[in-house]
Coordinates of N, CA and C in Angstrom, one line a residue:
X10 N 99.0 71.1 80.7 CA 98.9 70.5 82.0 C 97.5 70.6 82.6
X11 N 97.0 70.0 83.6 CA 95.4 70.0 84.0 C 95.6 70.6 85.3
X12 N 94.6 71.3 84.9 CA 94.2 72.5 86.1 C 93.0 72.2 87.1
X13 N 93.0 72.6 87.9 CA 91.8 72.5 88.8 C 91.8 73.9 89.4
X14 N 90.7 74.9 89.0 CA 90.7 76.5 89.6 C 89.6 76.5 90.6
X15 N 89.6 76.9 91.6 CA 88.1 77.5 92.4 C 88.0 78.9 92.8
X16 N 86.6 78.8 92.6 CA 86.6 80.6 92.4 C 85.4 80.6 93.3
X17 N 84.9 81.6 94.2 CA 83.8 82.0 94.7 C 83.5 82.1 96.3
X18 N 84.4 82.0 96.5 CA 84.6 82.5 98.0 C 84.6 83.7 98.7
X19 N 84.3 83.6 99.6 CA 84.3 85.1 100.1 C 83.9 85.2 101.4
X20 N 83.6 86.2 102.6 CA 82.9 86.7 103.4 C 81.9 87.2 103.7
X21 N 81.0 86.2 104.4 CA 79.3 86.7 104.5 C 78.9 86.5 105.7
X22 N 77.8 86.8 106.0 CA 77.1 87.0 107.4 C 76.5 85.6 107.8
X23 N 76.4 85.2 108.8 CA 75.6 83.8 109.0 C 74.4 83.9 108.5
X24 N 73.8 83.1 107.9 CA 72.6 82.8 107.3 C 72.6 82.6 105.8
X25 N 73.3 83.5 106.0 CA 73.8 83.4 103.8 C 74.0 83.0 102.8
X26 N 74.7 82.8 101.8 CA 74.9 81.6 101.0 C 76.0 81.8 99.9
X27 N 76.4 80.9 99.6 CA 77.7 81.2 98.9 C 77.6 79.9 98.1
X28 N 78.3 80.3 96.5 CA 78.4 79.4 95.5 C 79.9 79.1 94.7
X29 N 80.3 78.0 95.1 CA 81.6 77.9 94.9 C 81.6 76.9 93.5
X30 N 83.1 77.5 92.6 CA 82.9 76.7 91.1 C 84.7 76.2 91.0
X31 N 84.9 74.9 90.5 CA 86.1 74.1 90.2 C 85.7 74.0 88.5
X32 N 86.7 74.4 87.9 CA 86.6 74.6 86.6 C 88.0 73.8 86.4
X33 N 87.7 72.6 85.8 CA 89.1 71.5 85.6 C 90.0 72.1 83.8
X34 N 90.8 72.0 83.6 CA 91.6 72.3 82.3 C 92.5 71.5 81.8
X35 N 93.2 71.4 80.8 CA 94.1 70.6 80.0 C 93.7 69.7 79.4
X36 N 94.6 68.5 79.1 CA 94.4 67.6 78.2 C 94.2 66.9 79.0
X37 N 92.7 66.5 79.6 CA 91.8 65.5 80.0 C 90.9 64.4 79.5
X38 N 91.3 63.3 79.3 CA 90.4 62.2 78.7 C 89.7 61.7 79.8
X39 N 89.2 61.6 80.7 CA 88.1 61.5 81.3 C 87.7 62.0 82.8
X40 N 86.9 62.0 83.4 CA 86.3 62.6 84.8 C 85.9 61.8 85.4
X41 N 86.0 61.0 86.4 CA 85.5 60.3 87.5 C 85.1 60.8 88.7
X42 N 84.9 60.7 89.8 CA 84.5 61.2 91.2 C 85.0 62.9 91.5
X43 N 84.1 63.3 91.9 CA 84.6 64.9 92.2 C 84.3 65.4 93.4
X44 N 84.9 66.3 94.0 CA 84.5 66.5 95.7 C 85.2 67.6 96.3
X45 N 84.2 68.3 97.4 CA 85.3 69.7 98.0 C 85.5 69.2 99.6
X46 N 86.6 69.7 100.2 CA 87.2 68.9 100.8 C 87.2 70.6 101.3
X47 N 87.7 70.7 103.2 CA 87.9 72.2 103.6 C 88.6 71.5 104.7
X48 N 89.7 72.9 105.4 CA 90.5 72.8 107.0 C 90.3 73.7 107.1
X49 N 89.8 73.7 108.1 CA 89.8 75.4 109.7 C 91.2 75.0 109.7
X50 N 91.1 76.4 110.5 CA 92.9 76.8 111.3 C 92.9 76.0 112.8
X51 N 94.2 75.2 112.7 CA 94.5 74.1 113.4 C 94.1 72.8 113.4
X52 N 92.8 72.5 112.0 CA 92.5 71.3 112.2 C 93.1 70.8 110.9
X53 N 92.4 69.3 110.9 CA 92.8 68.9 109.7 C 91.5 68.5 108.5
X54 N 92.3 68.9 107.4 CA 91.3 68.9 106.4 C 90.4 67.5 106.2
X55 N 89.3 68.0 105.9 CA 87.9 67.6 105.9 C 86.9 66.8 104.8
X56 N 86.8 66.5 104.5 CA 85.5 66.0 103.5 C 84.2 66.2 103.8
X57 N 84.0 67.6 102.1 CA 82.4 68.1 102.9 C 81.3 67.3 101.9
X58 N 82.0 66.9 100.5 CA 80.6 66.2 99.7 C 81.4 66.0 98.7
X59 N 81.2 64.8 98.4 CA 81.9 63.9 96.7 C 80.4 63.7 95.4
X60 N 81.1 63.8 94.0 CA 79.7 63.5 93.4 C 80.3 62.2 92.3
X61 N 79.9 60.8 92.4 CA 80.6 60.1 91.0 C 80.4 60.4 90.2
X62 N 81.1 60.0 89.0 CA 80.4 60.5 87.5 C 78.7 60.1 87.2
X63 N 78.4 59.4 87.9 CA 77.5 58.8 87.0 C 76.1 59.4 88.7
X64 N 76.2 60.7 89.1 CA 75.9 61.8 89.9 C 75.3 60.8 91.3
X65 N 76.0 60.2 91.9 CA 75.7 59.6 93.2 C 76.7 60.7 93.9
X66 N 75.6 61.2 95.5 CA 76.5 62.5 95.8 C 76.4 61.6 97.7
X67 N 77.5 62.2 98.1 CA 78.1 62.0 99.5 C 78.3 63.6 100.0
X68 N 77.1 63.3 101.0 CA 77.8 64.5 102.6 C 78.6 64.1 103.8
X69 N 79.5 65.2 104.3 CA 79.4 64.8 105.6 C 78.6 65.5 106.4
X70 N 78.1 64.9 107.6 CA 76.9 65.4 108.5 C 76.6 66.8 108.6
X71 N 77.5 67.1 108.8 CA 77.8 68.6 109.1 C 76.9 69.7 108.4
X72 N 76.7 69.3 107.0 CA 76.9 69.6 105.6 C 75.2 69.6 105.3
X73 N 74.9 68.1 105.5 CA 73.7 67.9 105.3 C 72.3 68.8 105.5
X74 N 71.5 68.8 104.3 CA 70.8 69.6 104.0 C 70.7 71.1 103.7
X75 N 72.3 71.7 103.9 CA 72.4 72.8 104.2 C 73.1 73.0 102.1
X76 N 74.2 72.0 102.2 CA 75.1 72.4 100.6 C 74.5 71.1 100.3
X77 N 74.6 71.6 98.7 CA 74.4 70.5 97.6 C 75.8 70.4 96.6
X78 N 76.2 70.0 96.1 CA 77.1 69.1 95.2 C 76.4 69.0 94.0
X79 N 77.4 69.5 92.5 CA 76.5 68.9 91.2 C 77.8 69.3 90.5
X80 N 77.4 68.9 89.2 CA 78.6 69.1 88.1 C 77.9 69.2 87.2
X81 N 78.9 69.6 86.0 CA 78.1 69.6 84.5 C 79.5 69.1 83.7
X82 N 79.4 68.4 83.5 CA 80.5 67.3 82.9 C 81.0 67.7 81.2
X83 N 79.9 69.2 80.5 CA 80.3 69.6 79.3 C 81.6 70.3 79.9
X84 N 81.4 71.1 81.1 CA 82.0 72.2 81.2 C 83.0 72.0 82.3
X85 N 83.5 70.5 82.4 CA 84.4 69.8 83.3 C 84.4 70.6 84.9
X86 N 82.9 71.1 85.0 CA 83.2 72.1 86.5 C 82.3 71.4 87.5
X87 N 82.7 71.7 88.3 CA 81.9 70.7 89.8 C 81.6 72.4 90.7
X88 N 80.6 72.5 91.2 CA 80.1 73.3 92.1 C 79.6 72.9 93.4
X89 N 79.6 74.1 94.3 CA 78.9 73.6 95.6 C 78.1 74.6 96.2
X90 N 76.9 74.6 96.3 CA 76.0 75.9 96.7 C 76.3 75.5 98.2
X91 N 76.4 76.4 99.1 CA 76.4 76.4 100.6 C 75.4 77.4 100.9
X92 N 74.4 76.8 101.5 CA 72.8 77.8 102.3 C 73.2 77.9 103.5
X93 N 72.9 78.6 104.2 CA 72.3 78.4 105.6 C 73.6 78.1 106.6
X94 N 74.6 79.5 105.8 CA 76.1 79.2 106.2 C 76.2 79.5 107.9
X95 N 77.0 78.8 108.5 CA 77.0 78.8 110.1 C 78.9 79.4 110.1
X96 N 79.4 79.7 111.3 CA 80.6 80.7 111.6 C 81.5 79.1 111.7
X97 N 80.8 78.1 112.1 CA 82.0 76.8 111.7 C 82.2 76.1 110.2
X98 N 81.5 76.8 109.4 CA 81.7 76.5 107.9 C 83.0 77.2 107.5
X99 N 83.4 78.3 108.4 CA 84.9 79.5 107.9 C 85.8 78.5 107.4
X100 N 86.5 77.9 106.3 CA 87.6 77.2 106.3 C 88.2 77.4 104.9
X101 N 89.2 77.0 104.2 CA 89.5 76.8 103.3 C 89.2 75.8 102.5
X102 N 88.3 76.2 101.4 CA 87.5 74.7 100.7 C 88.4 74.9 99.5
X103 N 89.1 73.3 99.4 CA 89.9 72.9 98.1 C 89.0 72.0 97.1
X104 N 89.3 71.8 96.0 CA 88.1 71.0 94.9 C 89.6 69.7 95.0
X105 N 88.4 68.4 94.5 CA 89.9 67.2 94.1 C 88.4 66.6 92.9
X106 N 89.8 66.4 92.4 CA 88.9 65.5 91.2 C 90.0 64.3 90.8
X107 N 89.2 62.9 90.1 CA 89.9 62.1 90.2 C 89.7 62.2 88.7
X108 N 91.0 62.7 87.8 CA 91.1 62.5 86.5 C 92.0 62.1 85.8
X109 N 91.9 61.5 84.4 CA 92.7 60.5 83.6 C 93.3 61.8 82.6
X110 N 94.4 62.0 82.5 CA 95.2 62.9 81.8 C 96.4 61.8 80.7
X111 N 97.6 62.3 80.6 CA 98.3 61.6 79.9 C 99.1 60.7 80.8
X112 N 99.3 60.9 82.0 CA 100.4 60.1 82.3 C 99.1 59.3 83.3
X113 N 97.7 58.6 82.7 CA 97.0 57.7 83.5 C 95.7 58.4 84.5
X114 N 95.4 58.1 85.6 CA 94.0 58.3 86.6 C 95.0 58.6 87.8
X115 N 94.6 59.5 88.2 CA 95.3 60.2 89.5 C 94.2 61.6 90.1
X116 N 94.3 61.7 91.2 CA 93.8 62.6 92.1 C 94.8 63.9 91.7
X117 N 93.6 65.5 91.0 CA 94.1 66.5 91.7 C 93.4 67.2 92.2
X118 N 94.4 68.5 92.6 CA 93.9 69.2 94.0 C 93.5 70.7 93.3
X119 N 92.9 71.6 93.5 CA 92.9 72.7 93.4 C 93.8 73.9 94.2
X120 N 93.9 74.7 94.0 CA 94.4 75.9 95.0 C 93.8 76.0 96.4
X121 N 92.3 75.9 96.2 CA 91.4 76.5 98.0 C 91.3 77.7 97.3
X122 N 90.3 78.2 98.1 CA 89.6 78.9 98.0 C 88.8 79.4 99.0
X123 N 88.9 81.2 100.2 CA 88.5 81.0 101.1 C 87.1 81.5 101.6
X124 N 86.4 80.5 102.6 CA 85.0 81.0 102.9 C 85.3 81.3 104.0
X125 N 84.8 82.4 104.6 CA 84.6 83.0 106.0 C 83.2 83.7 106.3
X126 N 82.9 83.1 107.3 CA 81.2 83.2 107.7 C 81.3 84.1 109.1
X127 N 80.9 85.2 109.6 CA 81.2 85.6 110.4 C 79.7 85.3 111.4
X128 N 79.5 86.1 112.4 CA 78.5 85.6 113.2 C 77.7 87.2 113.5

């Protein structure tokens, strides 16, 4: 079955930085668009940066200049470096990737994975 793992979250101080990794699994025949997606408590989940296959990358404002987006398509894993972390970055960041398995092209989701930035 195809997995989506994220690993690298944690608790750090404002200013800091943190590197988050989506490592995809199973019987996957291809990778298309990939992206981390985060909700604070009480809101609703978010879009922080998408990257196509063919590495055209999307922020939202928020985001800009601070995280970057990249992948390495041997190692089916998409990352997200976060610099210059601020106390409203605290949320749960989920990975989605849009990938072709056996039953076709469909969106999955990872577990989340949690960042908390204190102040």
């Amino acid at each position: 079955q195809v997995r989506l793992v994220e690993s690298g979250g944690g608790l750090v101080q404002a200013g800091e930085s943190l590197r988050l990794s989506c490592a995809a699994s199973g019987r996957i025949f291809n990778i298309y668009a990939m992206g981390w997606y985060r909700q604070a408590p009480g809101k609703q989940r978010e879009l922080v940066a998408t990257i196509a296959d063919g590495g055209r990358t999307n922020y939202a404002d928020s985001v800009k200049g601070r995280f970057t987006i990249s992948r390495d398509n041997a190692k089916s894993t998409v990352y997200l470096q976060m610099n210059s972390l601020k106390p409203e970055d605290t949320a749960v960041y989920y990975c989605n990737g849009d990938l072709v398995g056996d039953n076709g092209r469909r969106p999955f989701w990872g577990q989340g994975t949690q960042v908390t930035v204190s102040s």
